[in-house]
Coordinates of C-alpha atoms and ligand atoms in Angstrom, one line a residue:
X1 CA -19.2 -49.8 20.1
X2 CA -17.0 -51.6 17.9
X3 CA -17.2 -51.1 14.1
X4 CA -17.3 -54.5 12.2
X5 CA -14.6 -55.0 10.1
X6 CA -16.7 -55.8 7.3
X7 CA -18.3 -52.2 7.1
X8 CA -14.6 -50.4 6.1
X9 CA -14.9 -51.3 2.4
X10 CA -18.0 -49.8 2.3
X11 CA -17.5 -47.1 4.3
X12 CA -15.1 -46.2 1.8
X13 CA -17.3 -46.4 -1.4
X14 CA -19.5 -44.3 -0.2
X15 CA -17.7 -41.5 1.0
X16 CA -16.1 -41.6 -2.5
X17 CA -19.5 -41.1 -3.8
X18 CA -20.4 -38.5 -1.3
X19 CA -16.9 -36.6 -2.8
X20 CA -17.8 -37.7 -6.7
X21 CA -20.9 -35.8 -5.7
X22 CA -19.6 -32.8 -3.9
X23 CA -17.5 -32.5 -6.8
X24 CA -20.4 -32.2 -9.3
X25 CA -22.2 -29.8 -7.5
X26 CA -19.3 -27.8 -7.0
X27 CA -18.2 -28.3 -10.9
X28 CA -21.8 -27.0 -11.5
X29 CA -21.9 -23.9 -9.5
X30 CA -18.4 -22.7 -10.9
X31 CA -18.6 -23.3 -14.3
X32 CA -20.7 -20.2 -15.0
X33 CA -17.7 -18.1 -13.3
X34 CA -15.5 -20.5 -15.4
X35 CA -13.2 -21.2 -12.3
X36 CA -13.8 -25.0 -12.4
X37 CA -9.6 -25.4 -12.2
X38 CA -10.2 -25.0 -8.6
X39 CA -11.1 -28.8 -8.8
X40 CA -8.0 -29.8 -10.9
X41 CA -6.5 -31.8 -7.9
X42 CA -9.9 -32.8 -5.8
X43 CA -9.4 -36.2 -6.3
X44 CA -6.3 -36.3 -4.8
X45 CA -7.1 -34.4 -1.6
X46 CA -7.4 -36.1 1.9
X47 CA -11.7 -35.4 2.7
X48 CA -10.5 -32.7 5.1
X49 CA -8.9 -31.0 2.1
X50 CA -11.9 -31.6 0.3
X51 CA -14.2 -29.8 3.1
X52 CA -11.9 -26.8 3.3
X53 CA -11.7 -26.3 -0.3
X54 CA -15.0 -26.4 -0.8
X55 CA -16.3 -23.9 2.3
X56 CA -13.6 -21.9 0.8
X57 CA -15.5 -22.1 -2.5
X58 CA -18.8 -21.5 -0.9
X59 CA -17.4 -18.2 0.7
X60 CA -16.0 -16.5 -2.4
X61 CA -18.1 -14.1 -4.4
X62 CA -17.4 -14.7 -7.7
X63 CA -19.3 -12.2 -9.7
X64 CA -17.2 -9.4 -7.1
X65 CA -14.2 -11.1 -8.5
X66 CA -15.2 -11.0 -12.2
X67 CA -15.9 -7.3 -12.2
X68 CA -12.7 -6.1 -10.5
X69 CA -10.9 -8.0 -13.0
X70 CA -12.8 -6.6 -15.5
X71 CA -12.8 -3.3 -13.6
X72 CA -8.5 -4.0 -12.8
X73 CA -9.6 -2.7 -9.6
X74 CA -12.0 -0.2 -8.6
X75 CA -12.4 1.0 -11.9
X76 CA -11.4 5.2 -11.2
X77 CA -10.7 7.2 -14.0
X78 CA -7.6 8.9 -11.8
X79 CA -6.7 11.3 -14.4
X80 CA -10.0 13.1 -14.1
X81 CA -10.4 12.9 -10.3
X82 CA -6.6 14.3 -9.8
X83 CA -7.7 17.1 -13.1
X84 CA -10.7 18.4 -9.9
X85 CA -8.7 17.8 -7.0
X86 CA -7.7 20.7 -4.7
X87 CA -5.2 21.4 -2.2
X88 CA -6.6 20.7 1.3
X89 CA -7.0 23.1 4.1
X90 CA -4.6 22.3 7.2
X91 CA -3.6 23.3 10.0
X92 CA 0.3 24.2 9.1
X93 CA 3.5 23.9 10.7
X94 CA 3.8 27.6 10.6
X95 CA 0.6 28.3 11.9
X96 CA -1.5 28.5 9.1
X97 CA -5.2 27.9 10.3
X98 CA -4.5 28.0 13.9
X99 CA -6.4 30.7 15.7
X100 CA -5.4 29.7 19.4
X101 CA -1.9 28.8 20.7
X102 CA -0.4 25.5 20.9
X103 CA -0.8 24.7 24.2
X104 CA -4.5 25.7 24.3
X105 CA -4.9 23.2 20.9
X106 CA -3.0 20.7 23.2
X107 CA -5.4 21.2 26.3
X108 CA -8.4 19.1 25.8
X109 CA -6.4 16.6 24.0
X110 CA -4.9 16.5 27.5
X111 CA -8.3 16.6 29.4
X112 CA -9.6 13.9 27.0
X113 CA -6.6 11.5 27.7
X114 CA -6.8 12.0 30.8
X115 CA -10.2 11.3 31.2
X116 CA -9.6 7.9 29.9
X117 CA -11.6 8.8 26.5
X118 CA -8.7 7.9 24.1
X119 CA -8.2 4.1 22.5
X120 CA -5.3 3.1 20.0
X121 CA -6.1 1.1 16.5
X122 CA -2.7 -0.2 15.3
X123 CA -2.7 -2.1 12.3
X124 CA 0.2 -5.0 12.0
X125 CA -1.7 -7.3 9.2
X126 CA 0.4 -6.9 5.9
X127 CA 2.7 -9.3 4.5
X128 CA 5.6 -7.1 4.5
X129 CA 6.7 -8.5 1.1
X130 CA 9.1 -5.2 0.8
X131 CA 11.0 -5.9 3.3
X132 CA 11.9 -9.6 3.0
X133 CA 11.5 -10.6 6.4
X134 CA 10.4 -14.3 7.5
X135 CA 7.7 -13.1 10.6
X136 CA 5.5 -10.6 11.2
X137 CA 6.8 -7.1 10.3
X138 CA 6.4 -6.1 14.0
X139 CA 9.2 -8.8 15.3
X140 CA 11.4 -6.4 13.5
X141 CA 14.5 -5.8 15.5
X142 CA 14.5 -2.0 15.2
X143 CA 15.8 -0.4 18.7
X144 CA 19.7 0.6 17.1
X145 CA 21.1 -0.6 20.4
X146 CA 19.1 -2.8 22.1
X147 CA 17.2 -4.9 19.6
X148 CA 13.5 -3.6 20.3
X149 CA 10.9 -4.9 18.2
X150 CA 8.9 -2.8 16.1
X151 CA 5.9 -4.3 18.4
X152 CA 7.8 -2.9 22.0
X153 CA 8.5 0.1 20.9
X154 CA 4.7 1.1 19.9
X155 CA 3.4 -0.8 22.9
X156 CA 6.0 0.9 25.5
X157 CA 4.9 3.9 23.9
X158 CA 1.3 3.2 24.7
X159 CA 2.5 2.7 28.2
X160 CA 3.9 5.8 28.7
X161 CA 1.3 7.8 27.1
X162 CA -0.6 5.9 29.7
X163 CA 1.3 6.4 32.7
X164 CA 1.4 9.9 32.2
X165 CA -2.0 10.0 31.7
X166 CA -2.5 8.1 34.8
X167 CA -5.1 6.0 32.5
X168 CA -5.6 2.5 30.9
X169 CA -5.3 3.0 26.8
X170 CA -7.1 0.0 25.0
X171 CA -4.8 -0.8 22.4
X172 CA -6.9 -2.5 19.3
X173 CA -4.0 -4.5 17.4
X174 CA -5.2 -5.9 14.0
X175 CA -3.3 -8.4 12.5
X176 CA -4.1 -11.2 9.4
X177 CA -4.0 -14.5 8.7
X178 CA 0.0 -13.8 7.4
X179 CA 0.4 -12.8 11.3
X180 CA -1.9 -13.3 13.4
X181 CA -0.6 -16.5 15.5
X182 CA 2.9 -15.7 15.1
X183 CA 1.9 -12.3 16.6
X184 CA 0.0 -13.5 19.6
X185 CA 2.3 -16.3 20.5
X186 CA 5.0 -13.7 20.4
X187 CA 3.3 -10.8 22.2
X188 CA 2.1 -13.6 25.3
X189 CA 6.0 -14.5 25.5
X190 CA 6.9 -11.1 26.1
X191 CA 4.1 -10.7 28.3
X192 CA 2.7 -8.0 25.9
X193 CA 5.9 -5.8 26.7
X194 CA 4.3 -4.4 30.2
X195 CA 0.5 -3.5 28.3
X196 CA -2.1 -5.3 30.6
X197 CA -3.7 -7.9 28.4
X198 CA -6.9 -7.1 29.2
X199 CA -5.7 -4.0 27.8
X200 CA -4.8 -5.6 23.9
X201 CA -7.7 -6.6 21.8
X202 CA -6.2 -8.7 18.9
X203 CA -8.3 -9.0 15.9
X204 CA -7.9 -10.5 12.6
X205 CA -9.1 -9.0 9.6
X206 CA -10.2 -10.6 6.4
X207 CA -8.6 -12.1 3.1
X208 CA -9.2 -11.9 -0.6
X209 CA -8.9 -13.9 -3.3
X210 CA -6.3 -12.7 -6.1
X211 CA -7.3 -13.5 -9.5
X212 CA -4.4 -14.3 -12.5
X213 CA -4.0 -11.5 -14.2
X214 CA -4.9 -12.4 -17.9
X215 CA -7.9 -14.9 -17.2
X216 CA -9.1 -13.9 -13.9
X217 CA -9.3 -17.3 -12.6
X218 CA -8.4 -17.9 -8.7
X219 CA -5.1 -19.2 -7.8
X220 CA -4.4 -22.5 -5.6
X221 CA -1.9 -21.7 -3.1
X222 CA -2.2 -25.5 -2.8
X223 CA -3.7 -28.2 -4.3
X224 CA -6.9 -28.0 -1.8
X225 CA -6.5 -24.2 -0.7
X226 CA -7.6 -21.1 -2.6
X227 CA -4.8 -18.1 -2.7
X228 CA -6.1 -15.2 -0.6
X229 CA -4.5 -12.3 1.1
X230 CA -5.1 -10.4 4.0
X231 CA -8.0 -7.4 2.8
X232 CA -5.8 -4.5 2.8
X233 CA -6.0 -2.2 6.2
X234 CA -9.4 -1.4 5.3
X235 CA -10.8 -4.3 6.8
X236 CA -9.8 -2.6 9.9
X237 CA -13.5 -1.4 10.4
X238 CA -15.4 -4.5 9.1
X239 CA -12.3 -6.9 11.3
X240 CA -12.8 -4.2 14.4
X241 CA -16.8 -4.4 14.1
X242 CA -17.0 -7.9 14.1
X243 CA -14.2 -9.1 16.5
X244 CA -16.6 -7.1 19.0
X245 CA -13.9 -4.2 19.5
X246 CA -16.1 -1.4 18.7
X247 CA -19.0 -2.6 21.1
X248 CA -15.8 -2.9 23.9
X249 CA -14.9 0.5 23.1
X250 CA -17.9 1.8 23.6
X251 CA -18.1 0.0 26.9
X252 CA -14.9 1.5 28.0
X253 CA -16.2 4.9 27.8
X254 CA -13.5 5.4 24.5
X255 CA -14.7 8.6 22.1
X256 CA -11.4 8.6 20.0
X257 CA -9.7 5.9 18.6
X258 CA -5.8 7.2 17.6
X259 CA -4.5 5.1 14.4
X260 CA -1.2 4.0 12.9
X261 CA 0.6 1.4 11.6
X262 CA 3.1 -0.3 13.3
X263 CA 6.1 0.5 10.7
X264 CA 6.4 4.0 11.9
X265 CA 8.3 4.0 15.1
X266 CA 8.4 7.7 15.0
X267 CA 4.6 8.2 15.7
X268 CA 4.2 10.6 18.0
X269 CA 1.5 8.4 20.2
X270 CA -2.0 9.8 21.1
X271 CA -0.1 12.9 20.5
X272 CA -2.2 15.5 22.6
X273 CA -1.9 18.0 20.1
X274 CA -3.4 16.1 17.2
X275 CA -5.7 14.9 19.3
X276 CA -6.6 18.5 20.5
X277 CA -7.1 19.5 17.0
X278 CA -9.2 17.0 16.4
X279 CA -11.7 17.9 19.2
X280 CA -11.8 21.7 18.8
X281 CA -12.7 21.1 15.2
X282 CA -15.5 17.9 15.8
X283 CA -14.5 15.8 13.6
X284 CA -15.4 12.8 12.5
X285 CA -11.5 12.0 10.9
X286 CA -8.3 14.1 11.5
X287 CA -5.0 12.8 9.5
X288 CA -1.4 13.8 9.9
X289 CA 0.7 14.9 6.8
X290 CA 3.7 15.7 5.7
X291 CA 4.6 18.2 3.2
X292 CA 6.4 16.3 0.5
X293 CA 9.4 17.0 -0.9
X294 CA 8.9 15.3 -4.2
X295 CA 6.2 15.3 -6.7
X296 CA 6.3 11.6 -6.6
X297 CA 6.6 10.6 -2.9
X298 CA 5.2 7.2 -2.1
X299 CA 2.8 8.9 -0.1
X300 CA -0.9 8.9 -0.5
X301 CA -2.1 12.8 -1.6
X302 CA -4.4 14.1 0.5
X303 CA -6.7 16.4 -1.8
X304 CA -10.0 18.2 -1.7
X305 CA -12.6 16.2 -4.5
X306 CA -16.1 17.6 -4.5
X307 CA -15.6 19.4 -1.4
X308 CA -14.7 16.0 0.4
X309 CA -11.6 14.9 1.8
X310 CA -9.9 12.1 -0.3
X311 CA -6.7 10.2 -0.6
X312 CA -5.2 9.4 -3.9
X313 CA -2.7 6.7 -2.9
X314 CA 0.6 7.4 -4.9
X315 CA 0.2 4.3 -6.8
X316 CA -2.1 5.8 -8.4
X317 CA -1.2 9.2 -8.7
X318 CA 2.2 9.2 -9.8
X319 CA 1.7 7.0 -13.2
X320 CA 0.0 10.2 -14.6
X321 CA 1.6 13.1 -16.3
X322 CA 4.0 15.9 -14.7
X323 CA 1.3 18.5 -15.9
X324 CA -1.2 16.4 -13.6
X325 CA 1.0 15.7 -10.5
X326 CA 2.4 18.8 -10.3
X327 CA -0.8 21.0 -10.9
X328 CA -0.5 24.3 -8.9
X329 CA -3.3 26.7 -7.4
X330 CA -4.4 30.2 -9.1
X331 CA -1.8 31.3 -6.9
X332 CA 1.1 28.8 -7.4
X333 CA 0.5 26.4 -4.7
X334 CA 1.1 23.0 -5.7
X335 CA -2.3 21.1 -5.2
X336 CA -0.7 17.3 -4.2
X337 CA 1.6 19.2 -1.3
X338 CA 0.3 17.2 1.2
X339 CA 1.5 13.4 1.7
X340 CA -0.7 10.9 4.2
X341 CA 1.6 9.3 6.9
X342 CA -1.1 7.2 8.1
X343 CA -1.9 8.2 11.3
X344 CA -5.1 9.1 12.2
X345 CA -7.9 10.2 14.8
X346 CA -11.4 8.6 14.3
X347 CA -14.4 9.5 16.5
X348 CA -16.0 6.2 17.6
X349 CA -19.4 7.3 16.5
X350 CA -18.0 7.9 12.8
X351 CA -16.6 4.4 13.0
X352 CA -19.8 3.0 14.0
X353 CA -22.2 4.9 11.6
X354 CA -19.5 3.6 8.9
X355 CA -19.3 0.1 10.3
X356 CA -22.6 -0.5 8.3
X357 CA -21.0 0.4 5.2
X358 CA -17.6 -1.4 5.9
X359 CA -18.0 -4.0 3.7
X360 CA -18.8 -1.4 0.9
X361 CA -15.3 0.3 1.2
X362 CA -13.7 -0.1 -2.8
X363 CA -11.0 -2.7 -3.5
X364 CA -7.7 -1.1 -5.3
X365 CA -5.7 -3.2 -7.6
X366 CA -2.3 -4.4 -7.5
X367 CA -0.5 -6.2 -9.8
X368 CA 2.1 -8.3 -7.6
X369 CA 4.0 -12.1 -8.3
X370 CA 2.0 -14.5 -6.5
X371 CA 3.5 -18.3 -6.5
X372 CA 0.9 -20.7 -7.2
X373 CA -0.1 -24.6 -7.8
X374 CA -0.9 -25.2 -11.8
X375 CA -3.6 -27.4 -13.2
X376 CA -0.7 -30.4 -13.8
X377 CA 0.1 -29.9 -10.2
X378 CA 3.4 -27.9 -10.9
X379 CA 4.3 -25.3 -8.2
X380 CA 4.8 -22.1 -10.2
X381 CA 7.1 -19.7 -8.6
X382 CA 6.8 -16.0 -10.9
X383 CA 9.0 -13.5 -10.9
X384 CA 7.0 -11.1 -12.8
X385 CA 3.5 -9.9 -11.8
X386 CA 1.4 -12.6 -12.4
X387 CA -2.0 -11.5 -10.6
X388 CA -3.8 -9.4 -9.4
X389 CA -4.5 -8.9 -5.7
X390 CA -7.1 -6.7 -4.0
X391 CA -7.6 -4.6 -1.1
X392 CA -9.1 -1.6 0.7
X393 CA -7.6 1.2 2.0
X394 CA -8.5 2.5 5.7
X395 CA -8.2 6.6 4.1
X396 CA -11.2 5.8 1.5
X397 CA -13.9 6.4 4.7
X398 CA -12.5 10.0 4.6
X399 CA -14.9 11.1 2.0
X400 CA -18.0 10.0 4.3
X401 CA -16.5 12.0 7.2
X402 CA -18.9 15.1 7.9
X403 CA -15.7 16.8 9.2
X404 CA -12.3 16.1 8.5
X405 CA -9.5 17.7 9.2
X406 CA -5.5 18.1 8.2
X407 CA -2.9 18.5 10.6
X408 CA 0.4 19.2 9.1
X409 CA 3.5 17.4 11.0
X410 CA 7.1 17.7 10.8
X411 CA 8.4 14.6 8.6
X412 CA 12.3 14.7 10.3
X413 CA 9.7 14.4 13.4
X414 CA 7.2 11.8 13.6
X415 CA 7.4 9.9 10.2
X416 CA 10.2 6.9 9.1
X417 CA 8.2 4.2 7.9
X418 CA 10.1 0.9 7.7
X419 CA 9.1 -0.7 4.1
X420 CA 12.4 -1.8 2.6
X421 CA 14.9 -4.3 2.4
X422 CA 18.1 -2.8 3.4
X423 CA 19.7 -3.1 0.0
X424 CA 17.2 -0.1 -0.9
X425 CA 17.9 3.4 -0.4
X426 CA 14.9 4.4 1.6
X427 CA 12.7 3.0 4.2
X428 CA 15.3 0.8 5.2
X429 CA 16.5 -0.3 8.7
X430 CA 19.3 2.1 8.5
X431 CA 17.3 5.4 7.5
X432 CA 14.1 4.4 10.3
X433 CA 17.7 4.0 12.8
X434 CA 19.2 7.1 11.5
X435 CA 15.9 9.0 11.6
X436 CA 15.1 7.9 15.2
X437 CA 18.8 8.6 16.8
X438 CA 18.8 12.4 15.2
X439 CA 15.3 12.7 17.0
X440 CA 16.8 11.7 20.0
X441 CA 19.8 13.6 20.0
X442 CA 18.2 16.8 19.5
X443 CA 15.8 15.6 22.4
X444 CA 19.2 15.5 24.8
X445 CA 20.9 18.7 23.1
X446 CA 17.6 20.6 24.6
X447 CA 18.5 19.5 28.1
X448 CA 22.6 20.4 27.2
X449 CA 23.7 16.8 26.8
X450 CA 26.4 16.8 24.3
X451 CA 26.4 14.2 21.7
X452 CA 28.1 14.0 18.8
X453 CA 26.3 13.1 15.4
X454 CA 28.1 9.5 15.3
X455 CA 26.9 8.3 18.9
X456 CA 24.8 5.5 18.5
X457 CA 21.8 6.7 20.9
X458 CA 18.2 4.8 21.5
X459 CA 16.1 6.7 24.3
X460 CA 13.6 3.6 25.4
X461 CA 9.9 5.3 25.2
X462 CA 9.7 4.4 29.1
X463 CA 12.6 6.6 29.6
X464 CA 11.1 9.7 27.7
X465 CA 8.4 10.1 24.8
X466 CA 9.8 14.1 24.2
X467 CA 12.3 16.5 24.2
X468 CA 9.9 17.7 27.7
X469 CA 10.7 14.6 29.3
X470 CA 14.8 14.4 28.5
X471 CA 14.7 18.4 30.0
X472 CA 12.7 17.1 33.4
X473 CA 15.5 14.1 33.9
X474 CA 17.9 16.3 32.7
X475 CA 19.8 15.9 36.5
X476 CA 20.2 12.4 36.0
X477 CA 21.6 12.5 32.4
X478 CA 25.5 12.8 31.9
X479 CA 26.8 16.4 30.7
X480 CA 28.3 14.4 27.8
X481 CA 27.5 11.3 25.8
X482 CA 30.0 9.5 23.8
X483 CA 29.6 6.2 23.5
X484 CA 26.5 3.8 22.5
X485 CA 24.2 4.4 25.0
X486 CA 20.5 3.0 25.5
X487 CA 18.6 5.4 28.2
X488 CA 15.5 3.4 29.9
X489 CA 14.4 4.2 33.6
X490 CA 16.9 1.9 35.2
X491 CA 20.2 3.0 32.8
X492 CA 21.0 6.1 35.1
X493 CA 20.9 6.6 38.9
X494 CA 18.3 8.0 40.3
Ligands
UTP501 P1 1.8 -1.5 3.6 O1 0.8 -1.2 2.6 O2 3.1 -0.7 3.6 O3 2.1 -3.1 3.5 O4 1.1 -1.4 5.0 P2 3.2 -3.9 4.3 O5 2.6 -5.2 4.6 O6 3.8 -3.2 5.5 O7 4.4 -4.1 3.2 P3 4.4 -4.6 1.7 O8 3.6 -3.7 0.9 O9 3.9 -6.0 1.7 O10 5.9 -4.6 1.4 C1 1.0 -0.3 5.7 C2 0.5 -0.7 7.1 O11 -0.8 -1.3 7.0 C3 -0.8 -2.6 7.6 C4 0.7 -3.0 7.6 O12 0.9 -4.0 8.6 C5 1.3 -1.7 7.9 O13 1.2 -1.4 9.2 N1 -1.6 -3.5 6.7 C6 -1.4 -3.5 5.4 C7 -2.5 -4.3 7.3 O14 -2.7 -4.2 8.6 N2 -3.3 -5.1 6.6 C8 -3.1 -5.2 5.2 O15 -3.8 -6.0 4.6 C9 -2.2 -4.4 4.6

């Protein structure tokens, strides 16, 4: 039917009432939290703005954000917890707390792969801030020779570990709202590198406000929108529960889920060993380390607290004193020897019996620069911390595991996150490159390929996941190698 013309003049009074009104009830409910300069600009906002700024409003907790400001975080007195902290037991590189061989730690890894019982979680939601790049940290070009995203290289690895499995692995890929359509629209171009897409469960975890950092007021990223940021990657659990991946798991018949993040392309991927450890022990949480070379690694410190596995994430650890972070054992052993890579093994069951308790996991505190719209409208770019943003980390459920276990991994090995700008000195581009070719080139000196250490080499995970898998192609590799060369199953004859 046709509207009279007559009716438009009214039709706008009113809805400028409805919005005066809005406004008021809104101005109501946040002056007791004192955030009312989240209206500043209301009456300049199209009514769509309006109704997102307002649902956004009516989703925030606002007494939660007034006691982690007060709190500057979770409010943990890290002197005293790292004064009671212990050194973890582990399962060492040189055998320490192994009572069986390798290969019988490896078997039911094997069995439990290849029974179809094992599911990825790969997390792919930060920002990426570090390393200054304009998409989603998993577009990375990392392959040294052919380009390869950070996002093939983990999913061809997932295929391979599936193909020699002779089984379907779920892979459970959370990203955020900083990624998550960038992510998908990429992954359906490249046809999700080979990975069935019945196979990838994307899920998007949650956001949080971040408060200013002297008044603990909100922050407009825009006139009409709240700043938030993605949750930390502990809202994997509450993101996985709720996206209905746990329940799909279940369905699937998965027991484990294997974790990591998708900066480390050296992850060793459903590595049957860990995985192995994991099930002879039953537990609940296994985690990789590293032993670190340097008191103050920017790893998180896996320690013993109360008789419960913890993480004190080196953020947090290495403000304190030398005396602290360097405590030793009755017998000399430094306590903080053993540095989180962020790969883990979780037991469905735990995740479900925790999924209850997800949204309960603590928020840490970091003071970061986050560029904001003032009260006079003026976009406000800092260059100094500014605010204070929030999130949970995945390694805080380790405390509720019943059992959890350490498995001690060669750094040079499995671990070259890629955090950094290349202007840095570490966790660059060049030293994930550099750390991935010497892998590889001591993967093809075990089948007698000779390569010198200046050949560019990139072995595509299709090609070979191990040293085992150069030596059983070892008659279709060259004697020699030197020149760039990128190995995948259709580089050599067969
Ligand atoms: P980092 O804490 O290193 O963050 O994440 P980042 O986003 O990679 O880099 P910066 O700190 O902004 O420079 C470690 C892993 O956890 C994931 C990241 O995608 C990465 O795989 N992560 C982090 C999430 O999935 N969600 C988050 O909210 C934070």
């Amino acid at each position: 039917m046709k509207r009279p013309r007559d009716s438009r003049p009214w039709a706008r009074v009113a809805i400028k009432k409805i919005s005066q009104l809005v406004k008021h009830e809104l101005h109501t409910y946040l002056e007791p939290h004192g955030q009312t300069h989240l209206l500043a600009h209301w009456d300049a906002l199209a009514p769509h703005e309006q109704q997102q700024l307002a649902k956004q409003i009516h989703e925030i907790d606002f007494p939660l954000m007034a006691r982690l400001h007060r709190q500057g975080g979770a409010g943990v007195d890290w002197t005293e917890l790292a004064q009671r902290a212990e050194p973890p037991p582990a399962y060492r590189l040189n055998g320490e707390g192994r009572t069986c061989s390798l290969e019988d730690v490896r078997r039911p890894g094997e069995v439990a792969l290849s029974a179809g019982k094992i599911g990825v979680i790969l997390v792919a939601g930060g920002q990426g801030s570090r390393l200054g790049f304009d998409h989603p940290k998993g577009m990375f070009p990392i392959g040294p020779i052919s380009g390869a995203s950070l996002f093939q290289v983990l999913f061809e690895k997932v295929i391979a570990r599936s193909r020699r499995h002779g089984v379907r692995i779920p892979l459970y890929l959370m990203t955020s709202s900083a990624t998550h359509e960038q992510t998908i629209e990429y992954l359906r171009e490249h046809n999700h590198f080979g990975l069935s897409a019945d196979d990838v469960k994307i899920f998007c975890q949650g956001t949080m406000p971040a408060v200013d950092l002297r008044t603990g007021r909100l922050l407009l990223e825009e006139k009409g929108k709240i700043f938030k940021n993605p949750d930390g990657h502990g809202g994997m659990l509450a993101a996985l529960a709720k996206s209905g991946g746990l329940a799909d798991a279940r369905r699937r018949g998965i027991e484990q889920f294997f974790y990591c993040q998708i900066d480390n392309p050296l992850v060793s991927m459903c590595d049957p060993e860990f995985l192995g450890y994991h099930l002879i022990a039953g537990a609940d949480v296994s985690t990789q380390v590293v032993a670190k070379r340097d008191l103050r690694d920017k790893v998180g410190n896996v320690a013993i607290i109360d008789g419960r596995m913890q993480v004190i994430e080196y953020s947090d650890l290495n403000p304190l004193s030398d005396e602290i972070v360097g405590r030793k054992t009755s017998d000399g052993k430094p306590v903080f020897w053993a540095g989180s890579i962020a790969v883990h093994v979780f037991d469905r069951t735990f995740l479900e019996r925790m999924s209850d308790h997800a949204e309960g996991l603590a928020f840490h505190a970091a003071k970061k620069a986050v560029p904001h719209v003032d009260v006079s409208g003026q976009r406000i770019e800092p260059e100094q911390p500014n605010a204070i943003k929030f999130e949970r980390f995945i390694f805080d459920l380790l405390p509720a595991a019943r059992n959890g276990i350490v498995v001690e991994v060669d750094e040079s090995l499995a671990f070259a996150p890629l955090k950094n700008a290349s202007t840095e000195k570490t966790d660059t581009k060049e030293t994930v490159q550099g750390a991935r070719m010497a892998v590889e080139r001591a993967w093809l000196r075990s089948a007698d390929v000779r390569i010198g250490d200046q050949v560019p080499i990139e072995i595509s995970p299709l090609f070979a996941q191990d040293a085992d898998d150069v030596k059983k192609q070892s008659g279709r590799l060259p004697k020699a190698i030197d020149r760039s060369t990128y190995l995948t199953p259709d580089a050599l004859s067969p």
